[in-house]
Amino acid sequence: MPSPPSSNGDNSRPAKRRKMAEPEGRKKEYLDHSRSDVEEDELLQLQRLLSVLHKKRKIVVIAGAGISVSAGIPDFRSATGLFNSLKKQHELKFSGKDLFDASVYQDDTSTSAFHDM
């Protein structure tokens, strides 16, 4: 029984393999933006960061939920967070957390409270 013809053809060369570059070593640097004064070594780090941000096309930032708090954006779960403040501000009978769940549309009362905010 003859074998089926190859898709490459008998005379074609196999596809070239891409050369994989060795990963560059990564260096972690930390900048403290909570202070208004900037020291000279931090200024150099900041200038280097800005240079990289301007030159690169793709940048990945991995950050935790607490990054917004340091920027003045309230969190959700703390005593002064959005869940508690929304509940008090709008005199809700249910948790503020429930407003950020699809179940808010299960009854007219919660739907109305959500849209009134």
mmCIF file with all atom_site columns, C-alpha atoms in Angstrom:
data_model
loop_
_atom_site.group_PDB
_atom_site.id
_atom_site.type_symbol
_atom_site.label_atom_id
_atom_site.label_alt_id
_atom_site.label_comp_id
_atom_site.label_asym_id
_atom_site.label_entity_id
_atom_site.label_seq_id
_atom_site.pdbx_PDB_ins_code
_atom_site.Cartn_x
_atom_site.Cartn_y
_atom_site.Cartn_z
_atom_site.occupancy
_atom_site.B_iso_or_equiv
_atom_site.pdbx_formal_charge
_atom_site.auth_seq_id
_atom_site.auth_comp_id
_atom_site.auth_asym_id
_atom_site.auth_atom_id
_atom_site.pdbx_PDB_model_num
ATOM 1   C CA . MET A 1 1   ? 0.000   0.000  0.000  1.00 0.00 ? 1   MET A CA 1
ATOM 2   C CA . PRO A 1 2   ? 1.610   3.324  -1.026 1.00 0.00 ? 2   PRO A CA 1
ATOM 3   C CA . SER A 1 3   ? 2.115   6.006  1.624  1.00 0.00 ? 3   SER A CA 1
ATOM 4   C CA . PRO A 1 4   ? 0.276   9.311  1.244  1.00 0.00 ? 4   PRO A CA 1
ATOM 5   C CA . PRO A 1 5   ? 2.254   12.168 -0.282 1.00 0.00 ? 5   PRO A CA 1
ATOM 6   C CA . SER A 1 6   ? 4.017   14.369 2.242  1.00 0.00 ? 6   SER A CA 1
ATOM 7   C CA . SER A 1 7   ? 2.698   17.871 2.674  1.00 0.00 ? 7   SER A CA 1
ATOM 8   C CA . ASN A 1 8   ? 6.221   19.331 2.459  1.00 0.00 ? 8   ASN A CA 1
ATOM 9   C CA . GLY A 1 9   ? 7.129   17.609 -0.748 1.00 0.00 ? 9   GLY A CA 1
ATOM 10  C CA . ASP A 1 10  ? 10.125  15.318 -0.892 1.00 0.00 ? 10  ASP A CA 1
ATOM 11  C CA . ASN A 1 11  ? 12.625  18.008 -1.887 1.00 0.00 ? 11  ASN A CA 1
ATOM 12  C CA . SER A 1 12  ? 11.629  20.762 0.559  1.00 0.00 ? 12  SER A CA 1
ATOM 13  C CA . ARG A 1 13  ? 13.733  21.506 3.603  1.00 0.00 ? 13  ARG A CA 1
ATOM 14  C CA . PRO A 1 14  ? 12.282  21.397 7.106  1.00 0.00 ? 14  PRO A CA 1
ATOM 15  C CA . ALA A 1 15  ? 11.209  24.716 8.589  1.00 0.00 ? 15  ALA A CA 1
ATOM 16  C CA . LYS A 1 16  ? 13.938  26.683 10.336 1.00 0.00 ? 16  LYS A CA 1
ATOM 17  C CA . ARG A 1 17  ? 13.824  26.714 14.098 1.00 0.00 ? 17  ARG A CA 1
ATOM 18  C CA . ARG A 1 18  ? 13.766  30.086 15.799 1.00 0.00 ? 18  ARG A CA 1
ATOM 19  C CA . LYS A 1 19  ? 16.719  30.835 17.996 1.00 0.00 ? 19  LYS A CA 1
ATOM 20  C CA . MET A 1 20  ? 15.601  31.497 21.523 1.00 0.00 ? 20  MET A CA 1
ATOM 21  C CA . ALA A 1 21  ? 17.441  34.287 23.292 1.00 0.00 ? 21  ALA A CA 1
ATOM 22  C CA . GLU A 1 22  ? 18.644  33.657 26.795 1.00 0.00 ? 22  GLU A CA 1
ATOM 23  C CA . PRO A 1 23  ? 16.434  35.478 29.308 1.00 0.00 ? 23  PRO A CA 1
ATOM 24  C CA . GLU A 1 24  ? 18.022  38.595 30.713 1.00 0.00 ? 24  GLU A CA 1
ATOM 25  C CA . GLY A 1 25  ? 18.617  38.758 34.419 1.00 0.00 ? 25  GLY A CA 1
ATOM 26  C CA . ARG A 1 26  ? 16.006  40.903 36.110 1.00 0.00 ? 26  ARG A CA 1
ATOM 27  C CA . LYS A 1 27  ? 16.866  43.412 38.755 1.00 0.00 ? 27  LYS A CA 1
ATOM 28  C CA . LYS A 1 28  ? 14.260  44.598 41.240 1.00 0.00 ? 28  LYS A CA 1
ATOM 29  C CA . GLU A 1 29  ? 14.278  48.226 42.262 1.00 0.00 ? 29  GLU A CA 1
ATOM 30  C CA . TYR A 1 30  ? 11.885  49.965 44.603 1.00 0.00 ? 30  TYR A CA 1
ATOM 31  C CA . LEU A 1 31  ? 10.734  53.577 44.525 1.00 0.00 ? 31  LEU A CA 1
ATOM 32  C CA . ASP A 1 32  ? 8.900   55.107 47.473 1.00 0.00 ? 32  ASP A CA 1
ATOM 33  C CA . HIS A 1 33  ? 6.350   57.571 46.095 1.00 0.00 ? 33  HIS A CA 1
ATOM 34  C CA . SER A 1 34  ? 4.746   58.275 49.458 1.00 0.00 ? 34  SER A CA 1
ATOM 35  C CA . ARG A 1 35  ? 7.278   61.020 50.248 1.00 0.00 ? 35  ARG A CA 1
ATOM 36  C CA . SER A 1 36  ? 7.303   64.378 48.517 1.00 0.00 ? 36  SER A CA 1
ATOM 37  C CA . ASP A 1 37  ? 11.094  64.743 48.679 1.00 0.00 ? 37  ASP A CA 1
ATOM 38  C CA . VAL A 1 38  ? 13.147  62.711 46.212 1.00 0.00 ? 38  VAL A CA 1
ATOM 39  C CA . GLU A 1 39  ? 16.751  61.808 46.912 1.00 0.00 ? 39  GLU A CA 1
ATOM 40  C CA . GLU A 1 40  ? 19.327  61.840 44.139 1.00 0.00 ? 40  GLU A CA 1
ATOM 41  C CA . ASP A 1 41  ? 19.643  58.045 43.814 1.00 0.00 ? 41  ASP A CA 1
ATOM 42  C CA . GLU A 1 42  ? 15.847  57.781 43.635 1.00 0.00 ? 42  GLU A CA 1
ATOM 43  C CA . LEU A 1 43  ? 15.772  60.483 40.982 1.00 0.00 ? 43  LEU A CA 1
ATOM 44  C CA . LEU A 1 44  ? 18.131  58.383 38.854 1.00 0.00 ? 44  LEU A CA 1
ATOM 45  C CA . GLN A 1 45  ? 15.869  55.347 39.313 1.00 0.00 ? 45  GLN A CA 1
ATOM 46  C CA . LEU A 1 46  ? 12.834  57.422 38.373 1.00 0.00 ? 46  LEU A CA 1
ATOM 47  C CA . GLN A 1 47  ? 14.541  58.778 35.255 1.00 0.00 ? 47  GLN A CA 1
ATOM 48  C CA . ARG A 1 48  ? 15.550  55.235 34.246 1.00 0.00 ? 48  ARG A CA 1
ATOM 49  C CA . LEU A 1 49  ? 11.966  54.040 34.774 1.00 0.00 ? 49  LEU A CA 1
ATOM 50  C CA . LEU A 1 50  ? 10.562  56.871 32.660 1.00 0.00 ? 50  LEU A CA 1
ATOM 51  C CA . SER A 1 51  ? 13.098  56.132 29.936 1.00 0.00 ? 51  SER A CA 1
ATOM 52  C CA . VAL A 1 52  ? 12.053  52.463 29.827 1.00 0.00 ? 52  VAL A CA 1
ATOM 53  C CA . LEU A 1 53  ? 8.352   53.374 29.810 1.00 0.00 ? 53  LEU A CA 1
ATOM 54  C CA . HIS A 1 54  ? 8.876   55.717 26.855 1.00 0.00 ? 54  HIS A CA 1
ATOM 55  C CA . LYS A 1 55  ? 10.941  53.230 24.817 1.00 0.00 ? 55  LYS A CA 1
ATOM 56  C CA . LYS A 1 56  ? 9.124   49.920 25.302 1.00 0.00 ? 56  LYS A CA 1
ATOM 57  C CA . ARG A 1 57  ? 6.000   48.938 23.400 1.00 0.00 ? 57  ARG A CA 1
ATOM 58  C CA . LYS A 1 58  ? 4.839   46.229 25.793 1.00 0.00 ? 58  LYS A CA 1
ATOM 59  C CA . ILE A 1 59  ? 5.059   46.461 29.569 1.00 0.00 ? 59  ILE A CA 1
ATOM 60  C CA . VAL A 1 60  ? 3.596   44.094 32.146 1.00 0.00 ? 60  VAL A CA 1
ATOM 61  C CA . VAL A 1 61  ? 2.813   45.330 35.643 1.00 0.00 ? 61  VAL A CA 1
ATOM 62  C CA . ILE A 1 62  ? 1.920   42.835 38.337 1.00 0.00 ? 62  ILE A CA 1
ATOM 63  C CA . ALA A 1 63  ? 0.368   44.577 41.306 1.00 0.00 ? 63  ALA A CA 1
ATOM 64  C CA . GLY A 1 64  ? -1.770  43.632 44.251 1.00 0.00 ? 64  GLY A CA 1
ATOM 65  C CA . ALA A 1 65  ? -5.060  45.148 45.311 1.00 0.00 ? 65  ALA A CA 1
ATOM 66  C CA . GLY A 1 66  ? -3.352  47.533 47.730 1.00 0.00 ? 66  GLY A CA 1
ATOM 67  C CA . ILE A 1 67  ? -1.824  49.618 44.961 1.00 0.00 ? 67  ILE A CA 1
ATOM 68  C CA . SER A 1 68  ? -4.975  51.732 44.678 1.00 0.00 ? 68  SER A CA 1
ATOM 69  C CA . VAL A 1 69  ? -5.063  52.540 48.407 1.00 0.00 ? 69  VAL A CA 1
ATOM 70  C CA . SER A 1 70  ? -1.693  54.276 48.273 1.00 0.00 ? 70  SER A CA 1
ATOM 71  C CA . ALA A 1 71  ? -3.057  56.360 45.385 1.00 0.00 ? 71  ALA A CA 1
ATOM 72  C CA . GLY A 1 72  ? -6.015  57.502 47.497 1.00 0.00 ? 72  GLY A CA 1
ATOM 73  C CA . ILE A 1 73  ? -8.608  55.173 45.969 1.00 0.00 ? 73  ILE A CA 1
ATOM 74  C CA . PRO A 1 74  ? -10.680 53.498 48.698 1.00 0.00 ? 74  PRO A CA 1
ATOM 75  C CA . ASP A 1 75  ? -10.594 49.734 49.111 1.00 0.00 ? 75  ASP A CA 1
ATOM 76  C CA . PHE A 1 76  ? -13.664 47.534 49.462 1.00 0.00 ? 76  PHE A CA 1
ATOM 77  C CA . ARG A 1 77  ? -13.315 45.478 52.643 1.00 0.00 ? 77  ARG A CA 1
ATOM 78  C CA . SER A 1 78  ? -11.861 47.746 55.343 1.00 0.00 ? 78  SER A CA 1
ATOM 79  C CA . ALA A 1 79  ? -13.965 49.599 57.939 1.00 0.00 ? 79  ALA A CA 1
ATOM 80  C CA . THR A 1 80  ? -13.854 52.715 55.737 1.00 0.00 ? 80  THR A CA 1
ATOM 81  C CA . GLY A 1 81  ? -14.018 50.783 52.464 1.00 0.00 ? 81  GLY A CA 1
ATOM 82  C CA . LEU A 1 82  ? -16.656 51.035 49.762 1.00 0.00 ? 82  LEU A CA 1
ATOM 83  C CA . PHE A 1 83  ? -18.753 48.103 51.000 1.00 0.00 ? 83  PHE A CA 1
ATOM 84  C CA . ASN A 1 84  ? -19.365 49.757 54.377 1.00 0.00 ? 84  ASN A CA 1
ATOM 85  C CA . SER A 1 85  ? -19.513 53.369 53.208 1.00 0.00 ? 85  SER A CA 1
ATOM 86  C CA . LEU A 1 86  ? -22.055 52.612 50.459 1.00 0.00 ? 86  LEU A CA 1
ATOM 87  C CA . LYS A 1 87  ? -24.209 50.676 52.885 1.00 0.00 ? 87  LYS A CA 1
ATOM 88  C CA . LYS A 1 88  ? -24.277 53.629 55.324 1.00 0.00 ? 88  LYS A CA 1
ATOM 89  C CA . GLN A 1 89  ? -24.533 56.357 52.695 1.00 0.00 ? 89  GLN A CA 1
ATOM 90  C CA . HIS A 1 90  ? -27.502 54.801 50.902 1.00 0.00 ? 90  HIS A CA 1
ATOM 91  C CA . GLU A 1 91  ? -29.082 53.180 53.985 1.00 0.00 ? 91  GLU A CA 1
ATOM 92  C CA . LEU A 1 92  ? -28.954 49.771 52.345 1.00 0.00 ? 92  LEU A CA 1
ATOM 93  C CA . LYS A 1 93  ? -30.511 46.770 54.061 1.00 0.00 ? 93  LYS A CA 1
ATOM 94  C CA . PHE A 1 94  ? -27.956 44.437 52.501 1.00 0.00 ? 94  PHE A CA 1
ATOM 95  C CA . SER A 1 95  ? -24.193 44.342 52.201 1.00 0.00 ? 95  SER A CA 1
ATOM 96  C CA . GLY A 1 96  ? -22.442 46.826 49.957 1.00 0.00 ? 96  GLY A CA 1
ATOM 97  C CA . LYS A 1 97  ? -20.618 43.805 48.580 1.00 0.00 ? 97  LYS A CA 1
ATOM 98  C CA . ASP A 1 98  ? -23.919 42.571 47.151 1.00 0.00 ? 98  ASP A CA 1
ATOM 99  C CA . LEU A 1 99  ? -24.060 45.633 44.896 1.00 0.00 ? 99  LEU A CA 1
ATOM 100 C CA . PHE A 1 100 ? -21.077 44.322 42.958 1.00 0.00 ? 100 PHE A CA 1
ATOM 101 C CA . ASP A 1 101 ? -22.648 40.946 42.263 1.00 0.00 ? 101 ASP A CA 1
ATOM 102 C CA . ALA A 1 102 ? -25.011 39.902 39.460 1.00 0.00 ? 102 ALA A CA 1
ATOM 103 C CA . SER A 1 103 ? -27.606 39.034 42.117 1.00 0.00 ? 103 SER A CA 1
ATOM 104 C CA . VAL A 1 104 ? -28.307 42.773 42.431 1.00 0.00 ? 104 VAL A CA 1
ATOM 105 C CA . TYR A 1 105 ? -30.709 42.268 39.512 1.00 0.00 ? 105 TYR A CA 1
ATOM 106 C CA . GLN A 1 106 ? -32.717 39.474 41.151 1.00 0.00 ? 106 GLN A CA 1
ATOM 107 C CA . ASP A 1 107 ? -35.274 41.771 42.766 1.00 0.00 ? 107 ASP A CA 1
ATOM 108 C CA . ASP A 1 108 ? -36.528 45.302 42.165 1.00 0.00 ? 108 ASP A CA 1
ATOM 109 C CA . THR A 1 109 ? -35.407 46.696 45.545 1.00 0.00 ? 109 THR A CA 1
ATOM 110 C CA . SER A 1 110 ? -31.731 45.880 45.089 1.00 0.00 ? 110 SER A CA 1
ATOM 111 C CA . THR A 1 111 ? -31.808 46.877 41.417 1.00 0.00 ? 111 THR A CA 1
ATOM 112 C CA . SER A 1 112 ? -33.364 50.229 42.298 1.00 0.00 ? 112 SER A CA 1
ATOM 113 C CA . ALA A 1 113 ? -30.846 50.851 45.101 1.00 0.00 ? 113 ALA A CA 1
ATOM 114 C CA . PHE A 1 114 ? -28.000 50.062 42.731 1.00 0.00 ? 114 PHE A CA 1
ATOM 115 C CA . HIS A 1 115 ? -29.220 52.462 40.038 1.00 0.00 ? 115 HIS A CA 1
ATOM 116 C CA . ASP A 1 116 ? -29.986 55.247 42.539 1.00 0.00 ? 116 ASP A CA 1
ATOM 117 C CA . MET A 1 117 ? -26.344 55.453 43.604 1.00 0.00 ? 117 MET A CA 1
#
